[in-house]
C-alpha positions as CSV (number, residue, x, y, z in Angstrom):
1,S,-15.5,8.1,-17.1
2,S,-17.5,9.4,-14.1
3,G,-19.5,11.7,-16.6
4,I,-21.1,9.0,-19.0
5,N,-23.6,11.1,-21.2
6,A,-27.4,10.6,-20.0
7,E,-28.4,9.4,-23.3
8,Y,-26.0,6.2,-23.1
9,G,-26.1,6.0,-19.6
10,V,-24.1,3.5,-16.8
11,D,-26.5,0.7,-17.5
12,D,-25.8,1.0,-21.5
13,F,-22.3,0.9,-20.7
14,K,-22.3,-2.2,-18.6
15,K,-24.3,-4.5,-21.3
16,G,-21.6,-6.5,-22.5
17,N,-19.0,-5.7,-20.2
18,E,-20.8,-7.6,-17.3
19,Q,-18.1,-9.9,-16.6
20,S,-14.8,-7.9,-17.1
21,L,-16.5,-5.2,-14.2
22,A,-17.1,-8.2,-12.0
23,T,-13.3,-9.3,-12.4
24,I,-12.0,-6.3,-11.8
25,D,-14.7,-5.4,-9.0
26,Q,-13.9,-8.9,-7.1
27,A,-10.3,-8.3,-7.3
28,I,-8.3,-7.6,-3.9
29,F,-6.5,-4.8,-5.3
30,V,-4.8,-3.6,-8.4
31,L,-1.1,-3.7,-9.6
32,C,-0.3,-0.9,-11.7
33,L,2.8,-1.2,-13.7
34,D,4.1,2.0,-14.7
35,A,6.1,2.3,-17.9
36,K,7.8,5.3,-16.4
37,S,10.7,5.6,-14.1
38,T,10.3,7.6,-10.6
39,P,13.9,8.5,-9.7
40,T,13.1,11.1,-6.8
41,S,10.8,11.5,-3.5
42,R,8.9,13.9,-5.3
43,E,8.2,12.1,-8.8
44,S,7.4,8.8,-7.0
45,L,5.0,10.7,-4.3
46,K,3.4,12.7,-7.4
47,N,2.7,9.6,-9.2
48,C,1.0,7.6,-6.5
49,L,-0.9,10.4,-5.6
50,V,-2.3,11.4,-9.2
51,G,-0.6,9.4,-12.0
52,D,-0.9,9.8,-15.5
53,G,-4.9,9.5,-15.4
54,Y,-4.9,6.1,-17.5
55,N,-3.2,3.2,-15.2
56,R,-5.3,3.6,-12.4
57,W,-8.6,2.2,-10.9
58,M,-9.5,4.6,-8.2
59,D,-12.4,2.9,-6.6
60,K,-10.4,-0.1,-5.3
61,S,-9.7,-1.1,-2.1
62,F,-6.1,0.1,-2.9
63,S,-3.5,0.1,-5.5
64,L,0.0,-1.1,-5.3
65,I,1.9,0.9,-7.9
66,V,5.4,-0.1,-9.2
67,S,7.3,2.8,-11.5
68,E,9.7,1.3,-14.0
69,N,12.6,1.4,-11.8
70,G,11.4,-0.7,-8.8
71,R,9.7,2.0,-6.5
72,A,6.5,0.9,-5.3
73,A,3.7,3.1,-3.3
74,V,0.4,2.2,-2.4
75,N,-2.7,4.7,-3.4
76,W,-5.8,3.4,-1.5
77,E,-9.5,4.5,-1.5
78,H,-10.4,6.5,2.1
79,S,-14.2,5.3,2.5
80,W,-13.2,1.8,3.7
81,G,-10.4,2.3,6.0
82,D,-7.7,4.6,7.5
83,G,-3.8,5.1,7.3
84,A,-3.1,3.0,10.3
85,T,-5.2,0.3,8.5
86,I,-3.2,0.3,5.6
87,I,0.0,1.0,7.0
88,E,-0.1,-2.2,9.5
89,M,-1.1,-4.3,6.3
90,L,2.1,-3.0,4.8
91,Q,4.5,-3.5,7.5
92,N,3.2,-7.3,7.8
93,V,3.9,-7.6,4.0
94,H,7.2,-6.2,4.5
95,R,8.2,-8.2,7.3
96,D,7.0,-11.4,5.9
97,Y,9.1,-11.0,2.7
98,C,12.3,-9.5,5.1
99,E,11.8,-12.9,7.1
100,H,10.7,-15.2,4.0
101,R,12.4,-14.6,0.5
102,P,10.2,-15.3,-1.8
103,V,11.4,-17.9,-4.3
104,V,12.3,-16.5,-7.9
105,G,11.7,-18.3,-11.2
106,G,11.6,-22.0,-11.6
107,G,8.0,-22.3,-11.1
108,E,4.9,-22.3,-13.3
109,K,4.4,-19.6,-15.6
110,C,1.9,-17.0,-14.1
111,V,-1.1,-16.9,-16.6
112,V,-1.8,-13.2,-17.4
113,E,-5.7,-12.7,-19.2
114,R,-6.2,-9.6,-20.4
115,V,-9.2,-8.3,-18.9
116,E,-11.8,-6.8,-22.5
117,V,-13.9,-3.8,-21.9
118,R,-16.0,-2.8,-24.6
119,V,-16.6,1.2,-25.5
120,E,-18.5,2.9,-27.6
121,S,-18.4,6.1,-29.4
122,E,-20.2,7.8,-26.8
123,V,-18.1,6.3,-24.2
124,R,-15.2,7.6,-25.9
125,E,-16.5,10.9,-26.0
126,D,-16.7,11.0,-22.7
127,L,-13.5,9.6,-22.0
128,E,-12.0,12.6,-24.2
129,A,-13.5,14.8,-21.5
130,A,-12.6,13.2,-18.8
131,K,-8.8,13.2,-20.1
132,K,-8.8,17.2,-20.9
133,S,-10.6,17.6,-17.0
134,F,-8.1,15.3,-15.6
135,E,-4.9,17.0,-17.1
136,H,-6.1,20.5,-16.2
137,A,-6.4,19.0,-12.4
138,A,-2.9,17.6,-12.3
139,A,-1.7,20.8,-13.6
140,T,-2.8,22.9,-11.3
141,Y,-1.5,20.6,-8.2
142,D,1.7,20.4,-6.7
143,L,3.8,18.5,-4.4
144,K,7.0,18.8,-2.5
145,P,8.9,16.8,0.1
146,F,10.2,18.4,3.0
147,V,13.0,16.8,5.2
148,Y,14.7,18.5,8.1
149,E,17.6,16.4,9.8
150,G,18.6,18.8,12.5
151,F,16.7,16.6,15.1
152,G,13.9,13.8,15.8
153,K,11.8,12.4,18.1
154,E,14.7,11.2,20.5
155,D,16.2,15.0,20.7
156,I,12.4,16.1,21.3
157,K,11.9,13.4,24.2
158,K,15.0,14.7,25.9
159,F,13.8,17.9,25.9
160,G,10.8,17.1,27.5
161,M,8.2,17.1,24.5
162,S,5.8,15.2,22.5
163,P,7.4,14.5,19.0
164,D,3.7,15.1,17.8
165,S,3.2,18.4,19.6
166,V,6.6,20.0,18.0
167,S,5.5,18.1,14.7
168,Q,2.4,20.7,14.6
169,F,4.0,23.5,16.0
170,I,6.2,23.6,13.3
171,F,3.2,23.7,11.1
172,Q,2.0,26.4,12.6
173,L,5.1,28.3,13.1
174,A,5.5,28.2,9.4
175,Q,2.0,29.3,9.1
176,W,2.1,32.4,11.1
177,R,5.4,33.3,9.5
178,T,4.3,33.7,6.0
179,F,0.4,34.6,6.8
180,G,0.9,36.4,10.0
181,Y,-2.7,34.8,11.2
182,F,-4.0,31.2,12.3
183,V,-6.0,28.6,10.5
184,G,-8.4,26.0,10.7
185,T,-6.2,22.8,11.7
186,Y,-7.3,19.2,11.3
187,E,-5.0,16.6,12.4
188,S,-6.3,13.1,11.9
189,C,-6.7,10.8,15.2
190,S,-7.7,7.0,15.2
191,T,-10.8,6.2,17.3
192,A,-10.1,2.5,16.4
193,A,-10.6,1.4,20.1
194,F,-14.5,1.7,19.4
195,R,-16.3,-0.5,17.9
196,S,-16.4,0.5,14.4
197,G,-14.4,3.6,15.0
198,R,-12.8,5.4,12.4
199,T,-11.1,8.9,13.1
200,E,-11.6,11.9,15.3
201,T,-10.3,15.7,14.7
202,I,-7.4,16.7,16.8
203,R,-7.9,20.7,16.3
204,S,-4.2,21.3,17.1
205,C,-3.9,24.8,16.6
206,S,-4.4,25.6,20.4
207,N,-4.0,28.8,22.2
208,E,-0.8,27.7,23.3
209,M,0.2,27.1,20.1
210,A,-0.6,30.6,18.9
211,A,1.1,32.4,21.9
212,A,4.2,30.1,21.3
213,A,4.6,31.0,17.6
214,Q,4.0,34.6,18.4
215,A,6.7,34.7,20.9
216,F,9.2,33.5,18.4
217,D,8.8,37.1,16.7
218,A,12.3,38.8,16.7
219,S,10.2,42.0,18.0
220,N,8.4,39.8,20.8
221,P,10.1,40.5,24.2
222,A,10.1,36.7,25.0
223,S,13.4,35.4,26.3
224,L,14.7,31.8,25.8
225,E,13.5,31.0,29.4
226,D,9.8,32.1,28.2
227,I,9.7,30.3,25.0
228,T,11.0,27.1,26.5
229,S,8.0,27.7,29.0
230,L,6.1,28.3,26.2
231,L,6.9,25.2,24.3
232,K,6.2,22.7,27.2
233,G,2.7,24.3,27.8
234,V,2.1,23.7,23.6
235,S,3.3,19.9,24.1
236,Q,1.0,19.7,27.5
237,K,-1.9,20.9,25.9
238,H,-1.7,18.8,22.6
239,V,-1.3,15.9,24.6
240,T,-4.4,16.4,26.4
241,L,-6.4,17.1,22.7
242,C,-4.7,13.9,21.4
243,R,-6.1,11.9,24.2
244,E,-9.4,13.5,24.1
245,A,-9.8,12.9,20.7
246,A,-8.9,9.1,21.1
247,G,-11.2,8.8,24.0
248,G,-14.1,9.9,21.9
249,M,-14.5,13.3,23.3
250,G,-13.7,15.3,20.3
251,F,-16.3,17.3,19.1
252,D,-16.1,17.3,14.9
253,R,-17.5,14.0,14.6
254,H,-20.3,14.5,17.0
255,F,-21.3,17.6,14.9
256,F,-21.3,16.0,12.1
257,G,-23.4,13.4,13.4
258,L,-25.9,15.8,14.9
259,R,-26.3,17.9,11.4
260,Y,-26.6,14.4,9.3
261,L,-29.2,12.8,11.5
262,N,-31.1,16.4,11.4
263,K,-30.9,16.7,7.8
264,T,-32.1,12.9,7.1
265,E,-35.1,13.5,9.1
266,G,-36.3,16.1,7.4
267,G,-34.8,19.1,9.6
268,G,-33.7,22.4,8.2
269,D,-29.8,23.0,9.1
270,L,-29.3,23.9,12.7
271,E,-28.9,27.5,14.3
272,V,-25.3,26.5,15.1
273,F,-24.3,25.9,11.8
274,Q,-25.5,29.1,10.5
275,D,-23.0,30.8,12.2
276,P,-20.1,32.4,10.7
277,N,-17.7,31.1,12.8
278,W,-18.9,27.5,12.2
279,E,-17.9,28.3,8.4
280,T,-14.7,29.7,9.4
281,M,-13.7,26.5,11.6
282,G,-14.9,24.4,8.8
283,N,-12.5,25.9,6.2
284,I,-9.4,23.7,6.9
285,R,-6.3,25.2,5.8
286,L,-3.8,23.1,7.4
287,S,-5.1,19.3,7.2
288,T,-2.4,17.0,8.9
289,S,-1.9,13.3,9.3
290,T,0.8,11.1,10.3
291,V,1.8,7.4,9.9
292,G,5.2,6.0,9.7
293,A,6.8,2.4,9.6
294,P,10.2,0.8,8.5
295,C,8.9,-0.3,5.2
296,L,8.3,3.5,4.3
297,R,10.6,5.5,2.3
298,D,8.8,8.4,1.7
299,F,5.8,9.6,3.6
300,L,1.9,9.3,3.2
301,C,0.7,12.4,0.9
302,F,-2.7,13.2,0.3
303,G,-4.3,16.4,-1.6
304,A,-4.7,19.9,0.1
305,V,-8.7,19.8,1.1
306,S,-8.9,24.2,0.7
307,P,-8.2,25.7,-2.4
308,Q,-6.0,28.1,-0.4
309,G,-4.6,25.4,1.9
310,F,-1.7,22.9,2.4
311,G,-1.8,19.1,2.6
312,L,0.6,18.0,5.4
313,G,1.2,14.2,5.1
314,Y,4.6,14.3,8.2
315,L,6.5,11.9,10.1
316,M,8.8,12.6,12.8
317,D,11.4,9.7,12.6
318,K,14.1,9.2,15.1
319,S,16.7,11.2,13.9
320,Q,14.6,13.7,11.1
321,F,11.8,15.5,10.4
322,G,9.8,15.0,6.8
323,A,6.6,16.2,5.2
324,A,5.3,16.0,2.1
325,V,3.7,19.1,1.4
326,T,1.1,19.6,-1.2
327,C,-1.2,22.5,-2.8
328,Y,-3.2,23.6,-5.7
329,L,-2.0,26.1,-8.1
330,P,-1.6,29.1,-8.5
331,N,-0.5,29.6,-4.8
332,D,1.3,32.9,-4.1
333,Y,3.2,31.5,-0.8
334,Y,3.4,27.7,-1.3
335,N,7.5,28.6,-1.6
336,S,7.2,30.9,1.3
337,Y,5.5,28.4,3.8
338,F,8.0,25.6,2.3
339,E,10.9,28.2,3.3
340,N,9.3,28.8,6.4
341,L,9.0,25.0,7.4
342,G,13.0,25.4,7.5
343,S,13.4,28.0,9.2
344,A,11.1,27.2,12.1
345,C,13.1,23.7,12.5
346,E,16.3,25.7,13.1
347,D,14.7,28.4,15.2
348,I,12.8,25.3,17.3
349,R,16.3,23.3,17.3
350,A,18.1,26.4,18.8
351,V,15.7,26.2,21.6
352,M,16.3,22.9,22.3
353,Q,19.8,23.4,22.3
354,G,19.3,26.3,24.6
355,K,20.4,29.3,22.7
356,N,18.9,32.1,21.7
357,F,18.3,32.1,17.8
358,K,16.9,35.8,18.2
359,E,20.2,37.4,19.0
360,S,22.0,35.9,15.5
361,R,18.6,35.3,13.0
362,K,16.0,38.5,12.0
363,I,12.5,37.0,11.4
């Protein structure tokens, strides 16, 4: 429990459990064998991200989770590494497995030793409280996998756009159709080209994105040619934003460093961080990230970072687009946003095929 009471204390819990805790701490990763079946993508993804609260050690670098029906997933603790790092490891393991199939049976038996942990009554009370807290949190969280098979990265490239710009535009168009306004959007970008580089934020909700999304309205006079031109502008701007972020020319991490250093040196919050616009920008309603590899059957998934927002782990594949959409409940717009992802994909596909969707679709 993260809430071990003050009278008992963490140090008291460690006494008598030093060896067991050291064994867990020294392990490279944790293997979680779940006694439950996860036949669908939705069940598998939610079990990976949330689980039941019992069979996990969330502080470990990563956990390999295997359900009763053999579906496997990886849950990783984010402070040590990012998606690009973990997916590279998984892809190497998958490749080696396919090329060098493991020998099954016939060898020495694997010795499994139980790691015993002494739990006093004070801790049991905290564990019970943690259990109830977890169950409440899990009940107020939901996840749905979205898949659209009408186009993929190959079609988008032929149309002359960046596949990632189309992915991000799908999210913005669905946002506009659901709410009628745009919000702070985060897209993760690796800065691994720099020593100790981690990530920078791509602020993908650009003016170009907003203008193009509004042009898709049935009441907007923009023609098919106008929309096509706007979409090409979306792609050009997005590629520039991605290149700038990867090259260390974003601004979020620089501002974070400025704010952190100022506080550690005893300074008060700088004026720029007291501006209402800064608070608006910091409220990330659409948190997005993508990783992909042949070893993945489903998608990257993560929780929304805003109580009113969505988490969008996505992948634009060769012939389809998919995303794991997460949010906290209650959310009155969850189903509407999910449906508008579908309508956005349909209308983008129509434009790429040179069809005027406004004539046949009432928005």
